[in-house]
């Protein structure tokens, strides 16, 4: 099927605790994008349990595939390509998605393509009403990743900075647990911080003044832990506001500076933490001051979803002729 308008990609995303299935027509038209979050399942444990996540993917994925086809009013034979996340992420959940995707591709005799989860986040911008054309700087910031990536073209990337320990979203989740917020904590910290005083506690800004563009959030998490031991009655809203002030300041400073250092004037912010309203406001304001246009996908495309995976798959197959053998194995530490 050579006509892009009739090319339909089934996307599968199971890198962590969201089970998602999407169908794209061409490279950017989202016909359906279904996401089942396991957050309620993992909340009782205070974080993602890989074995539990894998079993939930195994149960939900076949139903979501059927539902996606029904919602798009398609039959399996109408599919042209299967694209599934094969890394980075939790190896068990990745194995479920990759295996299911390969099974569908084999059964339908259509190509299969494994997709890098980080590239998927970057491609979320391509699904917006006004996509940003390369070259640009991308900040991928989520529960598992915090990286600055120079995007020279739609398939040419260079990582210019990354976290040396915890990702920003992971640190926020751990701080949330300390102040009594259930998993995942990001959205609630964002809301709670609106009611708090961001100057109540001056938490450290790790690596904020370092020469490069790497990040570190483990020290911030430890600082909060020790502070709360000495001040157990501190208002959670003030802790949330103060911690978020530190995270946002670091992300804003390094992202804008990296964009300018690499002589770019556009910054695309993607990943789950890109939904944070404080970060959006800070980056927009600083971008305007420094001559950097900052853009974010809609909230629905910030968190893990299969539409962004399908977009990468369609692009790489239609434009570059890529596909993968059914022997492709998940790679939990896959680099971009």
Coordinates of C-alpha atoms in Angstrom, one line a residue:
X1 CA 0.0 0.0 0.0
X2 CA 2.0 3.0 -1.3
X3 CA -0.6 5.7 -0.9
X4 CA 0.2 7.5 2.5
X5 CA -3.5 8.6 2.8
X6 CA -4.5 4.9 3.0
X7 CA -1.5 3.8 5.1
X8 CA -2.7 2.8 8.6
X9 CA -0.3 2.2 11.5
X10 CA -1.2 0.3 14.6
X11 CA 0.9 1.8 17.5
X12 CA 1.5 0.0 20.8
X13 CA 3.0 1.6 23.9
X14 CA 3.8 -0.5 27.0
X15 CA 7.1 0.8 28.3
X16 CA 6.0 1.4 31.9
X17 CA 2.5 1.5 33.4
X18 CA 0.3 2.9 30.6
X19 CA -1.2 0.4 28.2
X20 CA -1.9 2.3 25.0
X21 CA -3.0 1.5 21.5
X22 CA -3.5 4.0 18.6
X23 CA -4.2 3.9 14.9
X24 CA -2.8 6.6 12.5
X25 CA -3.7 7.3 8.9
X26 CA -0.7 8.5 7.0
X27 CA 1.9 10.1 9.2
X28 CA 0.0 12.4 11.5
X29 CA -3.8 11.8 11.4
X30 CA -4.8 10.2 14.7
X31 CA -7.9 8.0 14.1
X32 CA -7.9 6.7 17.7
X33 CA -5.6 6.9 20.7
X34 CA -6.6 4.8 23.7
X35 CA -4.7 4.9 27.0
X36 CA -5.3 2.7 30.0
X37 CA -3.4 3.9 33.1
X38 CA -2.4 1.5 35.8
X39 CA -1.8 4.3 38.3
X40 CA -4.6 3.1 40.6
X41 CA -3.1 -0.4 40.5
X42 CA 0.4 0.7 41.5
X43 CA -0.7 3.4 44.0
X44 CA -1.0 0.9 46.8
X45 CA 2.7 0.1 46.3
X46 CA 3.8 3.7 46.1
X47 CA 5.4 3.2 42.7
X48 CA 5.4 0.9 39.6
X49 CA 5.9 -2.8 40.3
X50 CA 7.3 -4.2 37.0
X51 CA 5.7 -7.7 37.4
X52 CA 2.3 -6.2 38.2
X53 CA 2.6 -3.8 35.2
X54 CA 3.5 -6.7 32.9
X55 CA 0.5 -8.8 33.9
X56 CA -1.8 -5.8 33.5
X57 CA -0.5 -5.1 30.0
X58 CA -1.0 -8.7 29.1
X59 CA -4.6 -8.5 30.2
X60 CA -5.5 -5.1 28.7
X61 CA -3.6 -5.0 25.5
X62 CA -5.8 -7.4 23.4
X63 CA -8.9 -5.6 24.4
X64 CA -7.5 -2.2 23.6
X65 CA -6.4 -3.4 20.1
X66 CA -9.9 -4.7 19.4
X67 CA -11.4 -1.5 20.8
X68 CA -9.1 0.7 18.6
X69 CA -10.1 -1.1 15.5
X70 CA -13.8 -0.8 16.4
X71 CA -13.5 2.9 17.2
X72 CA -11.7 3.5 13.9
X73 CA -14.2 1.4 12.0
X74 CA -11.5 -0.8 10.6
X75 CA -10.8 -4.5 10.2
X76 CA -7.4 -6.0 11.0
X77 CA -6.8 -6.4 7.2
X78 CA -6.9 -2.6 6.9
X79 CA -3.7 -2.2 8.8
X80 CA -0.4 -1.5 7.0
X81 CA 2.2 -1.5 9.8
X82 CA 2.6 -2.4 13.4
X83 CA 4.8 -0.1 15.5
X84 CA 5.6 -1.0 19.1
X85 CA 7.9 0.6 21.7
X86 CA 10.9 -1.7 22.3
X87 CA 12.9 0.5 24.6
X88 CA 13.9 2.2 26.8
X89 CA 11.7 1.2 29.7
X90 CA 10.9 -1.8 31.9
X91 CA 11.8 -5.0 30.2
X92 CA 8.8 -7.0 31.2
X93 CA 6.2 -4.5 30.0
X94 CA 8.2 -3.9 26.8
X95 CA 8.3 -7.6 26.1
X96 CA 4.5 -7.8 26.3
X97 CA 4.0 -4.9 23.8
X98 CA 6.7 -6.1 21.4
X99 CA 5.5 -9.7 21.4
X100 CA 1.9 -8.7 20.9
X101 CA 2.8 -6.4 18.1
X102 CA 5.0 -8.9 16.3
X103 CA 2.2 -11.5 16.6
X104 CA -0.3 -9.1 14.9
X105 CA 2.2 -8.2 12.2
X106 CA 3.0 -11.9 11.5
X107 CA -0.6 -12.9 11.4
X108 CA -1.5 -10.1 9.0
X109 CA 1.8 -10.5 6.9
X110 CA 2.5 -6.8 7.4
X111 CA 5.8 -5.0 8.5
X112 CA 6.7 -4.6 12.1
X113 CA 8.8 -1.7 13.4
X114 CA 10.3 -1.3 16.9
X115 CA 10.2 2.3 18.2
X116 CA 12.5 4.2 20.6
X117 CA 10.3 5.6 23.4
X118 CA 12.2 8.8 23.6
X119 CA 11.9 9.4 19.8
X120 CA 8.2 8.8 20.3
X121 CA 7.9 11.7 22.8
X122 CA 9.7 14.0 20.4
X123 CA 7.3 13.0 17.6
X124 CA 4.3 13.9 19.9
X125 CA 5.0 17.5 18.6
X126 CA 4.4 16.3 15.0
X127 CA 0.8 15.4 16.0
X128 CA 0.0 19.0 17.1
X129 CA -1.9 21.6 15.0
X130 CA 1.4 23.6 14.5
X131 CA 4.3 21.1 14.6
X132 CA 7.8 22.5 15.0
X133 CA 10.1 21.9 12.1
X134 CA 13.7 20.9 12.8
X135 CA 16.2 22.0 13.8
X136 CA 15.2 22.5 17.4
X137 CA 16.1 21.6 20.9
X138 CA 13.9 19.0 22.7
X139 CA 13.5 18.7 26.5
X140 CA 12.2 15.2 27.2
X141 CA 11.1 15.3 30.9
X142 CA 9.1 12.5 32.5
X143 CA 9.1 10.0 35.3
X144 CA 11.9 8.0 33.7
X145 CA 13.8 10.5 31.6
X146 CA 15.2 14.0 31.7
X147 CA 17.2 14.8 28.6
X148 CA 18.1 17.6 26.3
X149 CA 18.3 16.5 22.7
X150 CA 19.3 18.4 19.6
X151 CA 17.0 17.5 16.8
X152 CA 18.8 18.3 13.6
X153 CA 16.2 16.5 11.4
X154 CA 13.3 14.2 12.0
X155 CA 15.6 11.2 12.4
X156 CA 18.9 12.9 13.5
X157 CA 19.4 13.3 17.2
X158 CA 22.2 14.3 19.5
X159 CA 21.9 14.1 23.3
X160 CA 23.5 17.2 24.8
X161 CA 22.4 16.7 28.4
X162 CA 20.8 14.0 30.6
X163 CA 20.2 13.2 34.2
X164 CA 23.0 11.6 36.1
X165 CA 20.7 10.0 38.6
X166 CA 16.9 10.5 39.1
X167 CA 14.7 11.9 36.4
X168 CA 12.7 15.0 37.4
X169 CA 9.3 13.2 37.4
X170 CA 10.8 10.4 39.6
X171 CA 12.1 12.9 42.1
X172 CA 8.6 14.6 42.3
X173 CA 7.0 11.2 42.8
X174 CA 9.4 10.4 45.7
X175 CA 8.9 13.8 47.3
X176 CA 5.1 13.3 46.9
X177 CA 5.4 10.1 48.9
X178 CA 7.3 12.0 51.7
X179 CA 4.5 14.5 52.1
X180 CA 1.6 12.0 51.9
X181 CA 0.6 12.2 48.2
X182 CA -0.2 9.0 46.5
X183 CA 1.5 7.7 43.3
X184 CA 1.8 9.3 40.8
X185 CA 2.3 12.6 42.5
X186 CA 3.1 15.0 39.7
X187 CA -0.3 16.4 39.0
X188 CA -1.2 16.7 42.7
X189 CA 2.1 18.5 43.5
X190 CA 1.4 20.9 40.6
X191 CA -2.0 21.6 42.1
X192 CA -0.8 21.8 45.7
X193 CA 2.0 24.1 44.8
X194 CA -0.6 26.7 43.7
X195 CA -1.6 27.0 47.3
X196 CA 1.9 27.1 48.8
X197 CA 4.8 29.5 49.2
X198 CA 7.6 28.7 46.8
X199 CA 10.0 30.7 49.0
X200 CA 9.2 28.9 52.2
X201 CA 12.2 26.6 51.9
X202 CA 15.2 27.3 49.8
X203 CA 16.0 23.8 48.5
X204 CA 19.2 23.2 46.5
X205 CA 19.4 23.6 42.8
X206 CA 21.7 20.6 41.9
X207 CA 24.0 21.2 39.0
X208 CA 22.3 24.5 38.1
X209 CA 25.6 26.3 37.7
X210 CA 27.6 23.4 36.2
X211 CA 29.3 24.0 32.8
X212 CA 27.4 21.3 30.9
X213 CA 23.7 20.5 30.5
X214 CA 23.3 17.4 32.6
X215 CA 20.8 17.2 35.4
X216 CA 20.7 15.8 38.9
X217 CA 17.7 15.5 41.2
X218 CA 18.7 12.8 43.7
X219 CA 20.3 15.5 45.9
X220 CA 17.1 17.5 45.9
X221 CA 15.1 14.5 47.0
X222 CA 17.6 13.8 49.8
X223 CA 17.5 17.4 51.0
X224 CA 13.7 17.3 51.3
X225 CA 14.0 14.0 53.3
X226 CA 16.3 15.6 55.8
X227 CA 14.4 18.8 56.0
X228 CA 11.2 17.0 56.8
X229 CA 12.9 15.0 59.6
X230 CA 13.8 18.3 61.2
X231 CA 10.5 20.1 60.4
X232 CA 7.8 17.4 60.4
X233 CA 5.0 19.9 60.7
X234 CA 5.9 21.9 57.6
X235 CA 2.9 22.5 55.4
X236 CA 2.8 20.0 52.5
X237 CA 1.7 22.8 50.2
X238 CA 4.8 24.8 51.0
X239 CA 7.1 21.8 50.5
X240 CA 5.4 21.1 47.1
X241 CA 5.8 24.7 46.0
X242 CA 9.4 25.0 47.2
X243 CA 10.5 21.7 45.6
X244 CA 8.7 22.5 42.3
X245 CA 10.4 25.9 42.3
X246 CA 13.8 24.2 42.4
X247 CA 12.9 21.7 39.7
X248 CA 11.4 24.3 37.4
X249 CA 14.3 26.7 37.8
X250 CA 16.8 24.0 36.9
X251 CA 14.9 22.8 33.9
X252 CA 14.2 26.3 32.6
X253 CA 17.7 27.6 33.0
X254 CA 19.4 24.6 31.4
X255 CA 16.9 24.2 28.6
X256 CA 16.9 27.8 27.4
X257 CA 20.7 28.1 27.7
X258 CA 21.2 24.8 25.8
X259 CA 18.9 26.0 23.0
X260 CA 20.8 29.3 22.7
X261 CA 24.3 27.6 23.0
X262 CA 23.5 25.4 20.1
X263 CA 22.3 28.4 18.1
X264 CA 18.7 27.3 18.0
X265 CA 15.6 29.4 18.5
X266 CA 13.0 26.8 19.2
X267 CA 12.5 24.5 22.2
X268 CA 10.0 21.6 22.2
X269 CA 9.1 20.3 25.6
X270 CA 7.7 16.7 25.8
X271 CA 7.0 14.0 28.3
X272 CA 4.8 13.6 31.3
X273 CA 6.3 16.5 33.3
X274 CA 5.7 18.8 30.3
X275 CA 2.1 18.8 31.5
X276 CA 3.2 20.7 34.7
X277 CA 1.7 24.2 34.6
X278 CA 4.5 25.8 36.6
X279 CA 7.1 24.5 34.1
X280 CA 5.0 25.7 31.1
X281 CA 4.7 29.2 32.5
X282 CA 8.4 29.4 33.4
X283 CA 9.7 28.2 30.1
X284 CA 7.3 30.4 28.1
X285 CA 8.2 33.5 30.1
X286 CA 12.0 32.8 29.9
X287 CA 11.8 31.9 26.3
X288 CA 10.1 35.2 25.4
X289 CA 12.9 37.1 27.3
X290 CA 15.7 35.1 25.5
X291 CA 14.3 34.9 22.0
X292 CA 13.4 31.2 22.2
X293 CA 10.0 30.0 21.0
X294 CA 8.8 27.3 23.4
X295 CA 6.1 24.8 22.5
X296 CA 4.3 21.9 24.2
X297 CA 2.0 19.2 23.0
X298 CA -1.5 19.0 24.4
X299 CA -1.7 17.2 27.8
X300 CA -3.0 14.1 26.2
X301 CA 0.2 13.7 24.2
X302 CA 2.6 14.5 27.0
X303 CA 2.0 11.3 28.9
X304 CA 2.9 7.9 27.4
X305 CA 0.7 7.1 24.5
X306 CA 0.7 5.0 21.4
X307 CA -0.1 7.8 18.9
X308 CA 3.4 9.1 19.2
X309 CA 4.8 5.6 18.7
X310 CA 2.7 5.1 15.6
X311 CA 3.9 8.5 14.3
X312 CA 7.5 7.4 14.5
X313 CA 6.7 4.0 12.9
X314 CA 4.8 5.6 10.0
X315 CA 7.6 8.1 9.4
X316 CA 10.4 5.7 9.5
X317 CA 8.7 3.2 7.3
X318 CA 7.2 5.5 4.7
X319 CA 10.1 8.0 4.5
X320 CA 13.1 5.7 5.2
X321 CA 11.8 2.3 4.3
X322 CA 12.6 0.8 7.7
X323 CA 11.1 -2.3 9.3
X324 CA 12.5 -4.8 11.8
X325 CA 12.7 -8.6 11.8
X326 CA 10.4 -10.4 14.1
X327 CA 13.5 -11.5 16.1
X328 CA 13.8 -7.9 17.5
X329 CA 14.2 -8.0 21.3
X330 CA 13.2 -5.4 23.8
X331 CA 16.1 -3.2 25.0
X332 CA 15.4 -1.7 28.4
X333 CA 18.4 0.7 28.2
X334 CA 18.0 1.7 24.5
X335 CA 19.7 4.9 23.7
X336 CA 18.4 7.5 21.2

